[in-house]
């Protein structure tokens, strides 16, 4: 007898333990035993799949056991809006078998299974998270967040955000372009984006090339030599480790190169160039700010530990163990060098240096200290 693919529909209001009268029992869908594919569910309840519960109730491991010929598991989110299928253990499950999660009205918070899953948010502002590395996420209507997926992320209608940590799934750099429907939405490495208006993401840890949209994007390139480009909106662009090239575009942007020798262009708007450590810009190979606009842009040193004091063009006066760091500047040819350091046995010792293209008479107002 030939086997026919069947779908087992799970409504999240159902407590499947009671069907067998045993907390570790199972439910088998055989359509009357006429040879249809069987999908067996070892007991699980809402509390196993519910995310955000203050005190989860311990439950036995839940298993989905497939049969030969093709299986489909369809889960409807009809009563609770926060759940993940990640706790489910799949066996006898092939790449051609399908898991589908369908959200109805409301703001759903859904996570996929450890096998390839298609998640449909439906109406509302949904948060969809892939778990297998080969998922398809469909936001539907509303302003959705689609994250951690190596597969398809389709935001649908509304203002939708792609997020998460690409280094979880990908071990080589990606090229992403969401500006004006850029062709780079076909990212490669198994990842494709469509209907995405915003990014809130961490890159692959390799060399990424990422072009943001016209809204506020938050992008951390991670390690690797990244190219990050903001467009419209007030973006936060962080290069991380590596020699990065960062451009803010329009808007009041936050730019942080991180470690390595970085090149930063703020673009239009009142931009902040953030340095969180003296190691962010080495005097031997300093970061370069190409378009510093005095009176509008600022250099942010607030996150550097200890007090920071601006001394103009004066020499450093404090020793290395002083609780206050001194910041000075000097003009050198067509550039202005911003330096942090201390007074040593042989005079000024520079520990951090930033090169501004152009000559400026800097004041304390050009910094956030």
Short mmCIF file of C-alpha atoms in Angstrom, two decimals, residues 135-353:
data_model
loop_
_atom_site.label_atom_id
_atom_site.label_comp_id
_atom_site.label_asym_id
_atom_site.label_seq_id
_atom_site.Cartn_x
_atom_site.Cartn_y
_atom_site.Cartn_z
CA UNK A 135 14.40 28.03 7.92
CA UNK A 136 11.90 30.19 6.04
CA UNK A 137 10.37 33.08 7.96
CA UNK A 138 7.32 34.99 6.66
CA UNK A 139 6.34 38.05 8.67
CA UNK A 140 3.02 38.78 7.00
CA UNK A 141 1.37 42.09 7.86
CA UNK A 142 2.66 44.30 10.65
CA UNK A 143 6.12 45.41 11.77
CA UNK A 144 7.98 42.14 12.24
CA UNK A 145 11.41 41.04 13.50
CA UNK A 146 12.94 38.07 11.66
CA UNK A 147 16.17 36.75 13.11
CA UNK A 148 18.87 34.09 13.12
CA UNK A 149 18.15 32.34 9.90
CA UNK A 150 20.11 30.86 7.03
CA UNK A 151 17.30 30.53 4.54
CA UNK A 152 14.56 32.95 3.52
CA UNK A 153 13.50 35.98 5.56
CA UNK A 154 10.44 37.62 3.99
CA UNK A 155 9.15 40.55 6.00
CA UNK A 156 5.94 41.01 4.04
CA UNK A 157 3.99 44.23 4.60
CA UNK A 158 4.94 46.81 7.21
CA UNK A 159 8.34 48.00 8.46
CA UNK A 160 10.23 44.78 9.03
CA UNK A 161 13.63 44.15 10.62
CA UNK A 162 16.17 41.44 9.95
CA UNK A 163 18.23 40.68 13.04
CA UNK A 164 20.24 38.14 14.90
CA UNK A 165 23.75 36.77 14.81
CA UNK A 166 24.87 35.54 11.39
CA UNK A 167 28.04 34.04 12.83
CA UNK A 168 25.85 31.27 14.31
CA UNK A 169 25.10 29.90 10.82
CA UNK A 170 27.62 31.35 8.38
CA UNK A 171 31.40 30.97 8.33
CA UNK A 172 32.17 33.33 5.45
CA UNK A 173 31.32 36.96 4.75
CA UNK A 174 28.03 38.14 3.24
CA UNK A 175 26.90 41.03 1.06
CA UNK A 176 23.58 42.56 2.16
CA UNK A 177 21.89 45.55 0.53
CA UNK A 178 18.40 46.55 1.67
CA UNK A 179 18.50 50.10 0.30
CA UNK A 180 15.79 50.69 -2.31
CA UNK A 181 15.37 46.96 -2.82
CA UNK A 182 19.04 46.43 -3.62
CA UNK A 183 19.97 43.35 -5.60
CA UNK A 184 22.11 42.23 -2.66
CA UNK A 185 19.02 41.01 -0.87
CA UNK A 186 19.92 37.68 -2.42
CA UNK A 187 22.72 37.37 0.08
CA UNK A 188 24.13 33.98 -0.80
CA UNK A 189 25.35 31.25 1.55
CA UNK A 190 21.76 30.02 1.68
CA UNK A 191 20.41 33.36 2.99
CA UNK A 192 17.93 35.50 1.08
CA UNK A 193 16.14 38.65 2.29
CA UNK A 194 13.06 40.31 0.87
CA UNK A 195 10.60 42.83 2.28
CA UNK A 196 13.19 43.99 4.86
CA UNK A 197 13.35 47.70 5.75
CA UNK A 198 15.69 47.68 8.78
CA UNK A 199 18.72 45.77 10.06
CA UNK A 200 19.56 45.00 13.69
CA UNK A 201 22.28 42.41 13.37
CA UNK A 202 25.74 41.02 14.08
CA UNK A 203 27.75 40.00 11.05
CA UNK A 204 29.42 36.71 10.25
CA UNK A 205 32.76 37.34 11.93
CA UNK A 206 34.34 37.38 8.47
CA UNK A 207 34.52 40.24 5.96
CA UNK A 208 30.97 41.51 5.39
CA UNK A 209 29.67 44.18 3.03
CA UNK A 210 26.42 45.58 4.41
CA UNK A 211 24.33 48.47 3.06
CA UNK A 212 21.53 49.61 5.34
CA UNK A 213 18.13 51.09 4.51
CA UNK A 214 16.58 54.53 4.99
CA UNK A 215 15.47 53.96 8.59
CA UNK A 216 17.53 53.55 11.77
CA UNK A 217 19.75 50.49 11.42
CA UNK A 218 21.98 48.88 14.04
CA UNK A 219 24.84 46.87 12.54
CA UNK A 220 27.83 45.26 14.24
CA UNK A 221 30.20 43.85 11.67
CA UNK A 222 32.00 41.66 14.20
CA UNK A 223 35.52 40.56 13.39
CA UNK A 224 36.79 40.71 9.83
CA UNK A 225 37.45 43.63 7.50
CA UNK A 226 33.92 44.92 7.05
CA UNK A 227 32.34 47.57 4.83
CA UNK A 228 29.30 49.10 6.57
CA UNK A 229 27.22 51.78 4.91
CA UNK A 230 24.30 53.61 6.45
CA UNK A 231 21.92 55.47 4.19
CA UNK A 232 19.02 57.48 5.63
CA UNK A 233 18.14 57.46 9.31
CA UNK A 234 20.27 57.77 12.42
CA UNK A 235 22.27 54.54 12.31
CA UNK A 236 24.59 52.83 14.78
CA UNK A 237 27.41 51.20 12.84
CA UNK A 238 30.12 49.26 14.67
CA UNK A 239 33.02 47.70 12.84
CA UNK A 240 34.37 45.45 15.57
CA UNK A 241 37.78 43.85 15.18
CA UNK A 242 39.46 44.21 11.79
CA UNK A 243 40.24 47.05 9.39
CA UNK A 244 36.78 48.40 8.63
CA UNK A 245 35.33 51.07 6.35
CA UNK A 246 32.24 52.72 7.82
CA UNK A 247 30.03 55.38 6.27
CA UNK A 248 27.05 56.86 8.09
CA UNK A 249 25.16 58.47 5.20
CA UNK A 250 22.37 60.88 6.10
CA UNK A 251 21.19 61.36 9.65
CA UNK A 252 22.84 61.72 13.05
CA UNK A 253 24.85 58.50 13.11
CA UNK A 254 26.94 56.69 15.71
CA UNK A 255 30.12 55.21 14.23
CA UNK A 256 32.53 52.96 16.10
CA UNK A 257 35.48 51.33 14.40
CA UNK A 258 36.53 49.04 17.23
CA UNK A 259 39.94 47.40 16.94
CA UNK A 260 42.07 47.61 13.82
CA UNK A 261 42.78 50.50 11.45
CA UNK A 262 39.39 51.89 10.48
CA UNK A 263 38.23 54.54 8.02
CA UNK A 264 35.10 56.42 9.00
CA UNK A 265 32.93 58.90 7.10
CA UNK A 266 30.05 60.43 9.04
CA UNK A 267 28.16 61.89 6.08
CA UNK A 268 25.42 64.47 6.52
CA UNK A 269 24.08 65.14 10.01
CA UNK A 270 25.53 65.50 13.50
CA UNK A 271 27.59 62.33 13.85
CA UNK A 272 29.46 60.83 16.80
CA UNK A 273 32.68 58.87 16.39
CA UNK A 274 32.90 56.52 19.35
CA UNK A 275 36.11 55.15 20.86
CA UNK A 276 35.60 52.79 23.79
CA UNK A 277 39.21 51.87 24.47
CA UNK A 278 42.65 53.32 23.88
CA UNK A 279 43.26 50.14 21.86
CA UNK A 280 40.65 51.21 19.30
CA UNK A 281 43.12 53.40 17.41
CA UNK A 282 46.82 52.56 17.54
CA UNK A 283 49.31 55.44 17.10
CA UNK A 284 51.23 53.39 14.54
CA UNK A 285 48.14 52.82 12.38
CA UNK A 286 45.44 55.24 13.56
CA UNK A 287 41.79 55.35 12.61
CA UNK A 288 40.93 58.01 10.03
CA UNK A 289 37.88 60.31 10.14
CA UNK A 290 37.60 61.73 6.64
CA UNK A 291 34.85 64.33 6.98
CA UNK A 292 34.88 65.68 10.53
CA UNK A 293 32.62 68.74 10.60
CA UNK A 294 33.55 70.96 13.50
CA UNK A 295 30.60 72.35 15.42
CA UNK A 296 28.40 69.46 14.29
CA UNK A 297 30.28 66.18 14.69
CA UNK A 298 31.88 65.04 17.96
CA UNK A 299 34.49 62.54 19.07
CA UNK A 300 33.07 60.39 21.89
CA UNK A 301 35.63 59.17 24.46
CA UNK A 302 33.16 58.74 27.29
CA UNK A 303 33.45 54.93 27.46
CA UNK A 304 37.24 54.97 27.99
CA UNK A 305 37.87 54.05 31.65
CA UNK A 306 38.97 56.87 33.95
CA UNK A 307 38.58 60.60 33.65
CA UNK A 308 39.53 62.27 30.37
CA UNK A 309 40.74 65.89 30.27
CA UNK A 310 41.27 68.01 27.15
CA UNK A 311 44.50 70.06 27.22
CA UNK A 312 44.42 71.66 23.77
CA UNK A 313 47.85 71.67 22.12
CA UNK A 314 49.76 71.46 25.38
CA UNK A 315 52.15 68.64 26.14
CA UNK A 316 51.10 65.82 28.42
CA UNK A 317 51.77 66.59 32.07
CA UNK A 318 50.42 63.57 33.98
CA UNK A 319 52.30 60.31 34.62
CA UNK A 320 51.17 56.91 33.40
CA UNK A 321 49.52 55.92 36.70
CA UNK A 322 47.42 59.09 36.99
CA UNK A 323 43.63 58.51 37.31
CA UNK A 324 43.00 61.13 34.58
CA UNK A 325 43.84 60.70 30.89
CA UNK A 326 44.87 63.73 28.88
CA UNK A 327 43.75 64.41 25.32
CA UNK A 328 45.57 66.84 23.05
CA UNK A 329 45.80 67.63 19.35
CA UNK A 330 48.38 68.80 16.88
CA UNK A 331 48.28 69.81 13.24
CA UNK A 332 50.42 67.79 10.91
CA UNK A 333 50.37 68.82 7.27
CA UNK A 334 46.81 68.58 5.96
CA UNK A 335 45.67 66.52 8.97
CA UNK A 336 44.88 67.00 12.64
CA UNK A 337 46.04 64.33 15.08
CA UNK A 338 44.02 63.71 18.25
CA UNK A 339 46.24 62.02 20.83
CA UNK A 340 45.78 60.44 24.24
CA UNK A 341 48.79 59.59 26.41
CA UNK A 342 50.95 60.59 29.35
CA UNK A 343 54.24 62.24 30.25
CA UNK A 344 57.05 59.73 30.44
CA UNK A 345 60.80 59.82 31.17
CA UNK A 346 61.49 60.86 27.57
CA UNK A 347 58.59 63.27 27.14
CA UNK A 348 55.15 62.71 25.63
CA UNK A 349 54.17 59.06 25.16
CA UNK A 350 51.13 58.63 22.89
CA UNK A 351 48.91 55.61 23.64
CA UNK A 352 46.04 56.38 21.22
CA UNK A 353 45.87 58.51 18.09
#
